[in-house]
PDB file of C-alpha atoms in Angstrom:
ATOM      1  CA  MET G 245     -11.736   8.077  -4.989  1.00 70.00           C
ATOM      2  CA  THR G 246     -12.279   5.877  -1.469  1.00 74.00           C
ATOM      3  CA  PHE G 247     -15.651   4.992  -2.923  1.00 83.00           C
ATOM      4  CA  VAL G 248     -13.873   3.443  -6.130  1.00 84.00           C
ATOM      5  CA  ARG G 249     -11.153   1.638  -3.688  1.00 83.00           C
ATOM      6  CA  VAL G 250     -14.034  -0.291  -1.970  1.00 86.00           C
ATOM      7  CA  VAL G 251     -15.770  -1.052  -5.482  1.00 89.00           C
ATOM      8  CA  LEU G 252     -12.846  -2.363  -6.184  1.00 89.00           C
ATOM      9  CA  ILE G 253     -12.503  -4.776  -3.062  1.00 90.00           C
ATOM     10  CA  LEU G 254     -15.966  -6.020  -3.285  1.00 91.00           C
ATOM     11  CA  VAL G 255     -15.339  -6.747  -6.620  1.00 91.00           C
ATOM     12  CA  ILE G 256     -12.611  -8.099  -6.253  1.00 92.00           C
ATOM     13  CA  VAL G 257     -13.692 -10.459  -2.845  1.00 92.00           C
ATOM     14  CA  SER G 258     -17.255 -11.101  -4.886  1.00 92.00           C
ATOM     15  CA  ASP G 259     -15.751 -12.305  -7.794  1.00 91.00           C
ATOM     16  CA  CYS G 260     -13.788 -15.255  -5.822  1.00 92.00           C
ATOM     17  CA  VAL G 261     -16.769 -16.154  -4.290  1.00 93.00           C
ATOM     18  CA  ARG G 262     -18.419 -16.561  -7.205  1.00 92.00           C
ATOM     19  CA  MET G 263     -15.563 -18.886  -8.448  1.00 91.00           C
ATOM     20  CA  GLN G 264     -15.446 -20.537  -5.444  1.00 91.00           C
ATOM     21  CA  MET G 265     -19.185 -21.519  -4.615  1.00 91.00           C
ATOM     22  CA  LEU G 266     -19.763 -22.077  -8.666  1.00 90.00           C
ATOM     23  CA  GLY G 267     -16.677 -24.474  -9.181  1.00 89.00           C
ATOM     24  CA  GLU G 268     -15.338 -22.281 -11.939  1.00 89.00           C
ATOM     25  CA  ALA G 269     -11.563 -22.853 -12.261  1.00 88.00           C
ATOM     26  CA  PRO G 270      -9.661 -19.481 -11.772  1.00 90.00           C
ATOM     27  CA  PRO G 271      -7.583 -18.308 -14.352  1.00 87.00           C
ATOM     28  CA  ARG G 272      -3.498 -19.566 -14.707  1.00 85.00           C
ATOM     29  CA  PRO G 273      -2.072 -16.162 -14.413  1.00 80.00           C
ATOM     30  CA  GLY G 274       1.435 -17.113 -15.358  1.00 64.00           C
ATOM     31  CA  ARG G 275       5.234 -16.691 -14.172  1.00 56.00           C
ATOM     32  CA  SER G 276       5.704 -13.380 -12.522  1.00 47.00           C
ATOM     33  CA  ASP G 277       8.244 -12.155 -14.739  1.00 45.00           C
ATOM     34  CA  ALA G 278       6.024 -12.814 -17.914  1.00 44.00           C
ATOM     35  CA  VAL G 279       2.961 -11.186 -16.797  1.00 44.00           C
ATOM     36  CA  SER G 280       5.657  -8.096 -15.763  1.00 41.00           C
ATOM     37  CA  LEU G 281       6.993  -8.239 -19.126  1.00 40.00           C
ATOM     38  CA  GLY G 282       3.339  -8.720 -20.860  1.00 43.00           C
ATOM     39  CA  GLU G 283       3.141 -12.014 -21.627  1.00 44.00           C
ATOM     40  CA  ALA G 284       2.721 -12.294 -25.521  1.00 40.00           C
ATOM     41  CA  VAL G 285       1.504 -15.897 -25.827  1.00 43.00           C
ATOM     42  CA  LYS G 286      -1.364 -16.556 -23.881  1.00 52.00           C
ATOM     43  CA  LYS G 287      -2.337 -20.356 -22.357  1.00 62.00           C
ATOM     44  CA  ARG G 288      -6.455 -20.696 -23.269  1.00 75.00           C
ATOM     45  CA  TYR G 289      -8.374 -21.703 -20.777  1.00 79.00           C
ATOM     46  CA  ASP G 290      -9.012 -24.620 -18.992  1.00 80.00           C
ATOM     47  CA  PRO G 291     -11.980 -25.031 -16.977  1.00 82.00           C
ATOM     48  CA  ASP G 292     -10.753 -28.239 -16.108  1.00 82.00           C
ATOM     49  CA  ARG G 293      -7.227 -27.328 -14.492  1.00 85.00           C
ATOM     50  CA  PHE G 294      -7.568 -25.623 -10.559  1.00 87.00           C
ATOM     51  CA  PRO G 295      -4.444 -24.796  -8.846  1.00 87.00           C
ATOM     52  CA  GLU G 296      -3.307 -26.818  -5.424  1.00 85.00           C
ATOM     53  CA  VAL G 297      -4.639 -24.366  -2.542  1.00 83.00           C
ATOM     54  CA  PRO G 298      -3.464 -25.476   0.701  1.00 79.00           C
ATOM     55  CA  ALA G 299      -5.161 -25.866   3.724  1.00 78.00           C
ATOM     56  CA  LEU G 300      -5.590 -22.124   5.654  1.00 73.00           C
ATOM     57  CA  TRP G 301      -3.663 -22.859   8.789  1.00 76.00           C
ATOM     58  CA  HIS G 302      -0.478 -23.979   5.892  1.00 75.00           C
ATOM     59  CA  LEU G 303       2.313 -21.453   6.802  1.00 74.00           C
ATOM     60  CA  ASN G 304       5.636 -20.822   4.701  1.00 74.00           C
ATOM     61  CA  PHE G 305       7.901 -18.850   7.165  1.00 75.00           C
ATOM     62  CA  GLU G 306      10.204 -18.318   4.866  1.00 73.00           C
ATOM     63  CA  ARG G 307       7.950 -16.201   2.900  1.00 70.00           C
ATOM     64  CA  LEU G 308       6.951 -13.872   6.648  1.00 72.00           C
ATOM     65  CA  PRO G 309       9.526 -11.335   5.858  1.00 72.00           C
ATOM     66  CA  GLN G 310       8.321 -10.392   2.207  1.00 71.00           C
ATOM     67  CA  HIS G 311       4.614 -10.494   3.603  1.00 72.00           C
ATOM     68  CA  VAL G 312       5.425  -8.024   6.094  1.00 73.00           C
ATOM     69  CA  ALA G 313       7.793  -5.653   3.612  1.00 72.00           C
ATOM     70  CA  VAL G 314       4.929  -5.903   1.067  1.00 70.00           C
ATOM     71  CA  ALA G 315       1.861  -5.029   4.541  1.00 72.00           C
ATOM     72  CA  SER G 316       4.285  -1.812   5.685  1.00 71.00           C
ATOM     73  CA  ALA G 317       4.952  -0.162   2.458  1.00 68.00           C
ATOM     74  CA  ALA G 318       1.252  -0.559   1.333  1.00 68.00           C
ATOM     75  CA  LEU G 319       0.130   0.633   4.476  1.00 68.00           C
ATOM     76  CA  ALA G 320       2.772   3.506   4.827  1.00 66.00           C
ATOM     77  CA  VAL G 321       1.790   4.644   1.136  1.00 62.00           C
ATOM     78  CA  HIS G 322      -1.874   4.331   1.686  1.00 59.00           C
ATOM     79  CA  MET G 323      -3.968   6.927  -0.384  1.00 49.00           C
ATOM     80  CA  MET G 324      -6.696   6.879   2.280  1.00 50.00           C
ATOM     81  CA  LEU G 325      -5.587   8.378   5.440  1.00 58.00           C
ATOM     82  CA  PRO G 326      -5.062  12.280   4.044  1.00 58.00           C
ATOM     83  CA  GLU G 327      -9.086  12.478   2.831  1.00 56.00           C
ATOM     84  CA  ALA G 328     -10.720  11.154   6.433  1.00 58.00           C
ATOM     85  CA  VAL G 329      -8.933  13.794   7.786  1.00 66.00           C
ATOM     86  CA  ARG G 330      -8.405  16.106   5.006  1.00 66.00           C
ATOM     87  CA  GLU G 331     -11.686  17.608   6.695  1.00 71.00           C
ATOM     88  CA  LEU G 332     -11.444  16.418  10.161  1.00 71.00           C
ATOM     89  CA  ALA G 333     -12.742  18.838  12.382  1.00 75.00           C
ATOM     90  CA  GLY G 334     -11.045  18.912  15.898  1.00 76.00           C
ATOM     91  CA  LYS G 335      -8.032  17.031  14.826  1.00 71.00           C
ATOM     92  CA  ARG G 336      -6.086  17.219  17.832  1.00 75.00           C
ATOM     93  CA  THR G 337      -8.842  15.272  19.612  1.00 78.00           C
ATOM     94  CA  GLN G 338     -10.342  13.103  16.620  1.00 78.00           C
ATOM     95  CA  MET G 339      -6.595  12.651  14.748  1.00 76.00           C
ATOM     96  CA  LEU G 340      -5.835   9.195  16.739  1.00 78.00           C
ATOM     97  CA  PRO G 341      -8.837   7.418  16.775  1.00 82.00           C
ATOM     98  CA  THR G 342      -9.771   8.565  13.179  1.00 77.00           C
ATOM     99  CA  VAL G 343      -5.930   7.014  11.739  1.00 76.00           C
ATOM    100  CA  SER G 344      -6.744   4.038  14.119  1.00 80.00           C
ATOM    101  CA  GLY G 345     -10.208   3.451  12.319  1.00 81.00           C
ATOM    102  CA  ALA G 346      -8.686   3.931   8.387  1.00 76.00           C
ATOM    103  CA  LEU G 347      -5.354   1.866   9.373  1.00 77.00           C
ATOM    104  CA  ILE G 348      -7.951  -1.559  10.811  1.00 85.00           C
ATOM    105  CA  PHE G 349     -10.082  -0.796   8.031  1.00 84.00           C
ATOM    106  CA  CYS G 350      -7.457  -1.674   5.515  1.00 80.00           C
ATOM    107  CA  MET G 351      -5.683  -4.333   7.353  1.00 82.00           C
ATOM    108  CA  VAL G 352      -9.531  -6.059   7.073  1.00 88.00           C
ATOM    109  CA  SER G 353      -9.538  -5.487   4.463  1.00 87.00           C
ATOM    110  CA  TYR G 354      -6.221  -6.960   3.025  1.00 83.00           C
ATOM    111  CA  CYS G 355      -7.421 -10.142   5.029  1.00 87.00           C
ATOM    112  CA  PHE G 356     -10.383 -10.592   3.828  1.00 90.00           C
ATOM    113  CA  VAL G 357      -8.667  -9.407  -0.458  1.00 90.00           C
ATOM    114  CA  ALA G 358      -5.694 -12.147   1.145  1.00 87.00           C
ATOM    115  CA  ILE G 359      -7.786 -14.445   2.071  1.00 90.00           C
ATOM    116  CA  ALA G 360     -10.377 -14.481  -0.883  1.00 91.00           C
ATOM    117  CA  VAL G 361      -7.806 -15.046  -3.814  1.00 91.00           C
ATOM    118  CA  VAL G 362      -5.450 -17.402  -1.950  1.00 89.00           C
ATOM    119  CA  THR G 363      -7.956 -19.880  -1.472  1.00 90.00           C
ATOM    120  CA  THR G 364      -9.174 -19.488  -5.724  1.00 91.00           C
ATOM    121  CA  PHE G 365      -5.984 -19.329  -6.621  1.00 90.00           C
ATOM    122  CA  GLY G 366      -4.407 -21.261  -4.225  1.00 87.00           C
ATOM    123  CA  THR G 367      -0.039 -22.363  -6.158  1.00 84.00           C
ATOM    124  CA  TRP G 368      -0.549 -19.658  -8.691  1.00 87.00           C
ATOM    125  CA  THR G 369      -1.562 -16.594  -6.590  1.00 84.00           C
ATOM    126  CA  ARG G 370       0.481 -13.618  -7.394  1.00 82.00           C
ATOM    127  CA  PRO G 371       2.163 -11.721  -5.089  1.00 75.00           C
ATOM    128  CA  ILE G 372       0.410  -8.637  -6.377  1.00 78.00           C
ATOM    129  CA  CYS G 373      -3.026  -9.932  -6.602  1.00 83.00           C
ATOM    130  CA  THR G 374      -4.510  -7.703  -8.877  1.00 87.00           C
ATOM    131  CA  LEU G 375      -2.189  -9.719 -11.943  1.00 85.00           C
ATOM    132  CA  ASN G 376      -3.806 -13.090 -11.287  1.00 89.00           C
ATOM    133  CA  TRP G 377      -6.869 -11.312 -13.505  1.00 91.00           C
ATOM    134  CA  VAL G 378      -4.435 -10.983 -16.672  1.00 87.00           C
ATOM    135  CA  ASN G 379      -5.989 -13.884 -18.551  1.00 87.00           C
ATOM    136  CA  TYR G 380      -8.768 -13.423 -16.944  1.00 89.00           C
ATOM    137  CA  THR G 381     -12.130 -14.814 -18.955  1.00 88.00           C
ATOM    138  CA  ALA G 382     -15.023 -15.857 -16.530  1.00 86.00           C
ATOM    139  CA  GLY G 383     -14.914 -19.623 -16.929  1.00 84.00           C
ATOM    140  CA  GLU G 384     -15.361 -18.528 -20.799  1.00 86.00           C
ATOM    141  CA  PRO G 385     -12.977 -20.077 -23.290  1.00 83.00           C
ATOM    142  CA  GLU G 386     -12.578 -16.333 -24.410  1.00 84.00           C
ATOM    143  CA  PRO G 387     -13.168 -13.386 -22.331  1.00 84.00           C
ATOM    144  CA  GLY G 388     -16.486 -11.386 -23.086  1.00 87.00           C
ATOM    145  CA  ILE G 389     -17.414  -8.175 -22.089  1.00 90.00           C
ATOM    146  CA  PHE G 390     -18.104  -9.330 -18.840  1.00 88.00           C
ATOM    147  CA  ALA G 391     -14.883 -10.193 -18.252  1.00 88.00           C
ATOM    148  CA  PHE G 392     -13.134  -7.779 -20.117  1.00 90.00           C
ATOM    149  CA  LEU G 393     -14.684  -5.095 -17.863  1.00 90.00           C
ATOM    150  CA  VAL G 394     -13.827  -6.232 -14.407  1.00 89.00           C
ATOM    151  CA  ARG G 395     -10.442  -7.812 -15.111  1.00 89.00           C
ATOM    152  CA  SER G 396      -9.512  -3.724 -16.635  1.00 90.00           C
ATOM    153  CA  MET G 397     -11.495  -2.607 -13.306  1.00 89.00           C
ATOM    154  CA  ILE G 398      -8.766  -4.781 -11.698  1.00 90.00           C
ATOM    155  CA  LEU G 399      -6.379  -4.042 -13.243  1.00 88.00           C
ATOM    156  CA  LEU G 400      -6.147  -0.902 -14.043  1.00 88.00           C
ATOM    157  CA  VAL G 401      -7.826   1.085 -11.194  1.00 87.00           C
ATOM    158  CA  PRO G 402      -4.720   0.514  -8.948  1.00 84.00           C
ATOM    159  CA  ILE G 403      -2.455   1.686 -11.552  1.00 82.00           C
ATOM    160  CA  PHE G 404      -4.602   5.192 -12.228  1.00 84.00           C
ATOM    161  CA  ASP G 405      -4.940   5.206  -8.188  1.00 79.00           C
ATOM    162  CA  ILE G 406      -0.967   5.839  -7.708  1.00 77.00           C
ATOM    163  CA  THR G 407      -0.424   7.296 -10.755  1.00 80.00           C
ATOM    164  CA  SER G 408      -2.249  10.208  -9.390  1.00 78.00           C
ATOM    165  CA  ALA G 409      -0.816  11.388  -6.245  1.00 75.00           C
ATOM    166  CA  TYR G 410       2.274  10.384  -8.371  1.00 80.00           C
ATOM    167  CA  PRO G 411       2.977  14.310  -8.903  1.00 83.00           C
ATOM    168  CA  ILE G 412       2.653  15.061  -5.315  1.00 79.00           C
ATOM    169  CA  PHE G 413       4.850  12.360  -4.525  1.00 78.00           C
ATOM    170  CA  ALA G 414       7.483  13.951  -6.514  1.00 83.00           C
ATOM    171  CA  ARG G 415       6.867  17.250  -5.075  1.00 83.00           C
ATOM    172  CA  VAL G 416       7.696  16.327  -1.739  1.00 80.00           C
ATOM    173  CA  LEU G 417      10.583  14.672  -2.231  1.00 82.00           C
ATOM    174  CA  ALA G 418      11.957  17.766  -4.313  1.00 85.00           C
ATOM    175  CA  SER G 419      10.699  19.625  -1.058  1.00 84.00           C
ATOM    176  CA  SER G 420      12.575  17.337   1.236  1.00 80.00           C
ATOM    177  CA  ILE G 421      15.664  16.695  -0.464  1.00 84.00           C
ATOM    178  CA  HIS G 422      15.782  20.750  -0.779  1.00 83.00           C
ATOM    179  CA  GLY G 423      15.310  21.504   2.752  1.00 80.00           C
ATOM    180  CA  SER G 424      17.931  18.951   3.879  1.00 78.00           C
ATOM    181  CA  LEU G 425      20.475  20.921   2.371  1.00 80.00           C
ATOM    182  CA  GLY G 426      19.975  23.432   4.724  1.00 73.00           C
ATOM    183  CA  LYS G 427      17.686  25.959   1.979  1.00 67.00           C
ATOM    184  CA  SER G 428      14.757  27.788   3.492  1.00 64.00           C
ATOM    185  CA  SER G 429      11.660  25.943   3.795  1.00 60.00           C
ATOM    186  CA  ASP G 430       9.573  28.477   2.401  1.00 63.00           C
ATOM    187  CA  LEU G 431      11.531  28.495  -0.732  1.00 68.00           C
ATOM    188  CA  GLU G 432      10.581  26.568  -4.126  1.00 77.00           C
ATOM    189  CA  PRO G 433      12.843  23.522  -4.865  1.00 79.00           C
ATOM    190  CA  PRO G 434      14.055  23.934  -8.150  1.00 82.00           C
ATOM    191  CA  PHE G 435      12.693  22.501 -11.116  1.00 83.00           C
ATOM    192  CA  LEU G 436      15.524  20.603 -12.797  1.00 86.00           C
ATOM    193  CA  LEU G 437      15.041  18.565  -8.960  1.00 85.00           C
ATOM    194  CA  CYS G 438      11.250  18.258  -9.324  1.00 85.00           C
ATOM    195  CA  GLY G 439      12.033  16.706 -12.384  1.00 87.00           C
ATOM    196  CA  PHE G 440      15.320  14.338 -11.505  1.00 88.00           C
ATOM    197  CA  CYS G 441      12.811  13.672  -8.389  1.00 86.00           C
ATOM    198  CA  ALA G 442       9.484  12.501 -10.766  1.00 86.00           C
ATOM    199  CA  VAL G 443      12.538  10.594 -13.181  1.00 88.00           C
ATOM    200  CA  LEU G 444      14.150   8.730 -11.362  1.00 84.00           C
ATOM    201  CA  PRO G 445      11.076   6.507 -10.251  1.00 80.00           C
ATOM    202  CA  LEU G 446      10.400   5.988 -13.913  1.00 82.00           C
ATOM    203  CA  VAL G 447      14.118   4.787 -14.778  1.00 85.00           C
ATOM    204  CA  GLY G 448      13.681   1.863 -12.423  1.00 79.00           C
ATOM    205  CA  ALA G 449      10.128   1.200 -13.103  1.00 75.00           C
ATOM    206  CA  ALA G 450      12.174   0.162 -16.748  1.00 79.00           C
ATOM    207  CA  ILE G 451      14.597  -1.566 -15.443  1.00 80.00           C
ATOM    208  CA  VAL G 452      12.621  -3.352 -12.580  1.00 74.00           C
ATOM    209  CA  PHE G 453      10.616  -6.005 -13.801  1.00 71.00           C
ATOM    210  CA  ASP G 454       9.038  -8.220 -10.393  1.00 70.00           C
ATOM    211  CA  VAL G 455       6.863  -5.036  -9.165  1.00 68.00           C
ATOM    212  CA  ALA G 456       6.505  -7.436  -5.861  1.00 66.00           C
ATOM    213  CA  GLU G 457      10.705  -7.318  -4.615  1.00 69.00           C
ATOM    214  CA  THR G 458      10.499  -3.433  -5.222  1.00 72.00           C
ATOM    215  CA  LEU G 459       7.603  -3.011  -2.734  1.00 69.00           C
ATOM    216  CA  GLY G 460       9.432  -5.729  -0.711  1.00 69.00           C
ATOM    217  CA  TRP G 461      12.511  -3.285  -0.363  1.00 72.00           C
ATOM    218  CA  ALA G 462       9.884  -0.418  -0.141  1.00 71.00           C
ATOM    219  CA  GLY G 463       8.496  -2.227   3.176  1.00 68.00           C
ATOM    220  CA  VAL G 464      11.758  -2.706   4.681  1.00 71.00           C
ATOM    221  CA  LEU G 465      12.872   0.831   4.037  1.00 74.00           C
ATOM    222  CA  LEU G 466       9.245   2.536   5.337  1.00 72.00           C
ATOM    223  CA  MET G 467       8.622   0.241   8.445  1.00 72.00           C
ATOM    224  CA  PRO G 468      11.544   2.113  10.665  1.00 76.00           C
ATOM    225  CA  LEU G 469      11.072   5.209   8.940  1.00 74.00           C
ATOM    226  CA  ILE G 470       7.056   5.850   9.083  1.00 70.00           C
ATOM    227  CA  PHE G 471       6.301   3.560  12.333  1.00 71.00           C
ATOM    228  CA  MET G 472       8.914   3.752  14.832  1.00 76.00           C
ATOM    229  CA  VAL G 473      11.113   7.180  14.025  1.00 78.00           C
ATOM    230  CA  PRO G 474       8.427   9.436  14.253  1.00 73.00           C
ATOM    231  CA  GLN G 475       7.208   7.515  17.302  1.00 73.00           C
ATOM    232  CA  LEU G 476      11.048   7.836  19.097  1.00 81.00           C
ATOM    233  CA  MET G 477      11.335  11.541  18.226  1.00 81.00           C
ATOM    234  CA  MET G 478       8.128  12.403  19.623  1.00 78.00           C
ATOM    235  CA  LEU G 479       9.268  11.493  22.700  1.00 80.00           C
ATOM    236  CA  LYS G 480      11.997  12.763  22.593  1.00 81.00           C
ATOM    237  CA  GLY G 481      10.547  15.998  22.025  1.00 80.00           C
ATOM    238  CA  GLU G 482       7.951  15.602  24.968  1.00 79.00           C
ATOM    239  CA  GLU G 483      10.760  14.381  26.793  1.00 80.00           C
ATOM    240  CA  TYR G 484      12.990  17.254  25.878  1.00 80.00           C
ATOM    241  CA  ALA G 485       9.661  20.041  25.951  1.00 80.00           C
ATOM    242  CA  SER G 486       9.546  18.295  29.943  1.00 78.00           C
ATOM    243  CA  ASN G 487      12.686  18.806  30.939  1.00 77.00           C
ATOM    244  CA  ALA G 488      12.774  22.358  29.558  1.00 75.00           C
ATOM    245  CA  TRP G 489       9.297  23.333  31.521  1.00 72.00           C
ATOM    246  CA  VAL G 490      10.973  21.921  34.274  1.00 67.00           C
ATOM    247  CA  GLN G 491      14.571  23.782  34.436  1.00 67.00           C
ATOM    248  CA  THR G 492      12.459  26.871  33.506  1.00 68.00           C
ATOM    249  CA  LEU G 493      10.382  26.141  36.670  1.00 62.00           C
ATOM    250  CA  PHE G 494      12.781  25.859  38.907  1.00 60.00           C
ATOM    251  CA  ILE G 495      14.531  29.070  37.975  1.00 62.00           C
ATOM    252  CA  GLN G 496      11.424  31.179  37.883  1.00 61.00           C
ATOM    253  CA  VAL G 497      11.008  30.042  41.885  1.00 56.00           C
ATOM    254  CA  PHE G 498      14.240  30.201  42.910  1.00 58.00           C
ATOM    255  CA  THR G 499      14.854  33.633  41.596  1.00 60.00           C
ATOM    256  CA  GLY G 500      12.032  34.893  43.053  1.00 55.00           C
ATOM    257  CA  GLY G 501       9.769  34.725  40.157  1.00 51.00           C
ATOM    258  CA  GLY G 502       7.469  32.442  42.483  1.00 50.00           C
ATOM    259  CA  ILE G 503       5.238  29.342  40.737  1.00 49.00           C
ATOM    260  CA  ALA G 504       2.313  31.982  40.158  1.00 49.00           C
ATOM    261  CA  ASN G 505       4.249  34.036  37.583  1.00 49.00           C
ATOM    262  CA  VAL G 506       5.630  30.950  35.906  1.00 47.00           C
ATOM    263  CA  LEU G 507       1.860  29.450  35.068  1.00 52.00           C
TER     264      LEU G 507
END
């Protein structure tokens, strides 16, 4: 699946570069709410209509919190990390550089995609970049086989990618809730709890149509939980462990145990 994701990134970036080099007008993706609801009437492709492309150094700081939240959500639930560390030998010494390299690769890939998409679609850009290809025709009045294949890959691969991991997420959520209620972690979570955890996000998806807004809120919640709380807990655990070891050493030394026995 990692190979498919890399191919998807290459397809998005290369198609944007192709449109810019050929001077081809990008397809207008339409309004975000219309795209989310499945736009019924699509406008015909206009080869002479181009979006306004702002300068790369133009920044809208009002959108910065949304961008940070979406980026946090994307990095927090990225599927590449488990595959990168699953078969890793010497996890104690290799985990940190491997995970750091994977996150850097993700960050660089996101930057390439963001620059390519924004410089191509300009003011038409949708927050979820794959939705910019919803009306893709490859510069033709009607989409041909090539346009259909490219559009299908860009739109469907992320869906299959997330859907394939959905049962794991639902099971982990059910196990976490089951354990937080004081149950033994060795016990299987009840079937009804697993079903509830699986159905609840589907109900939310049927009500909420703006995916970018949902990812934004997810990023706001995930940023402290994923990138701050575990590190603080690790530092606090190291402090507790160090204090406990010093206390044990102090007791052993002054009760006649000696430093050699402690070590």
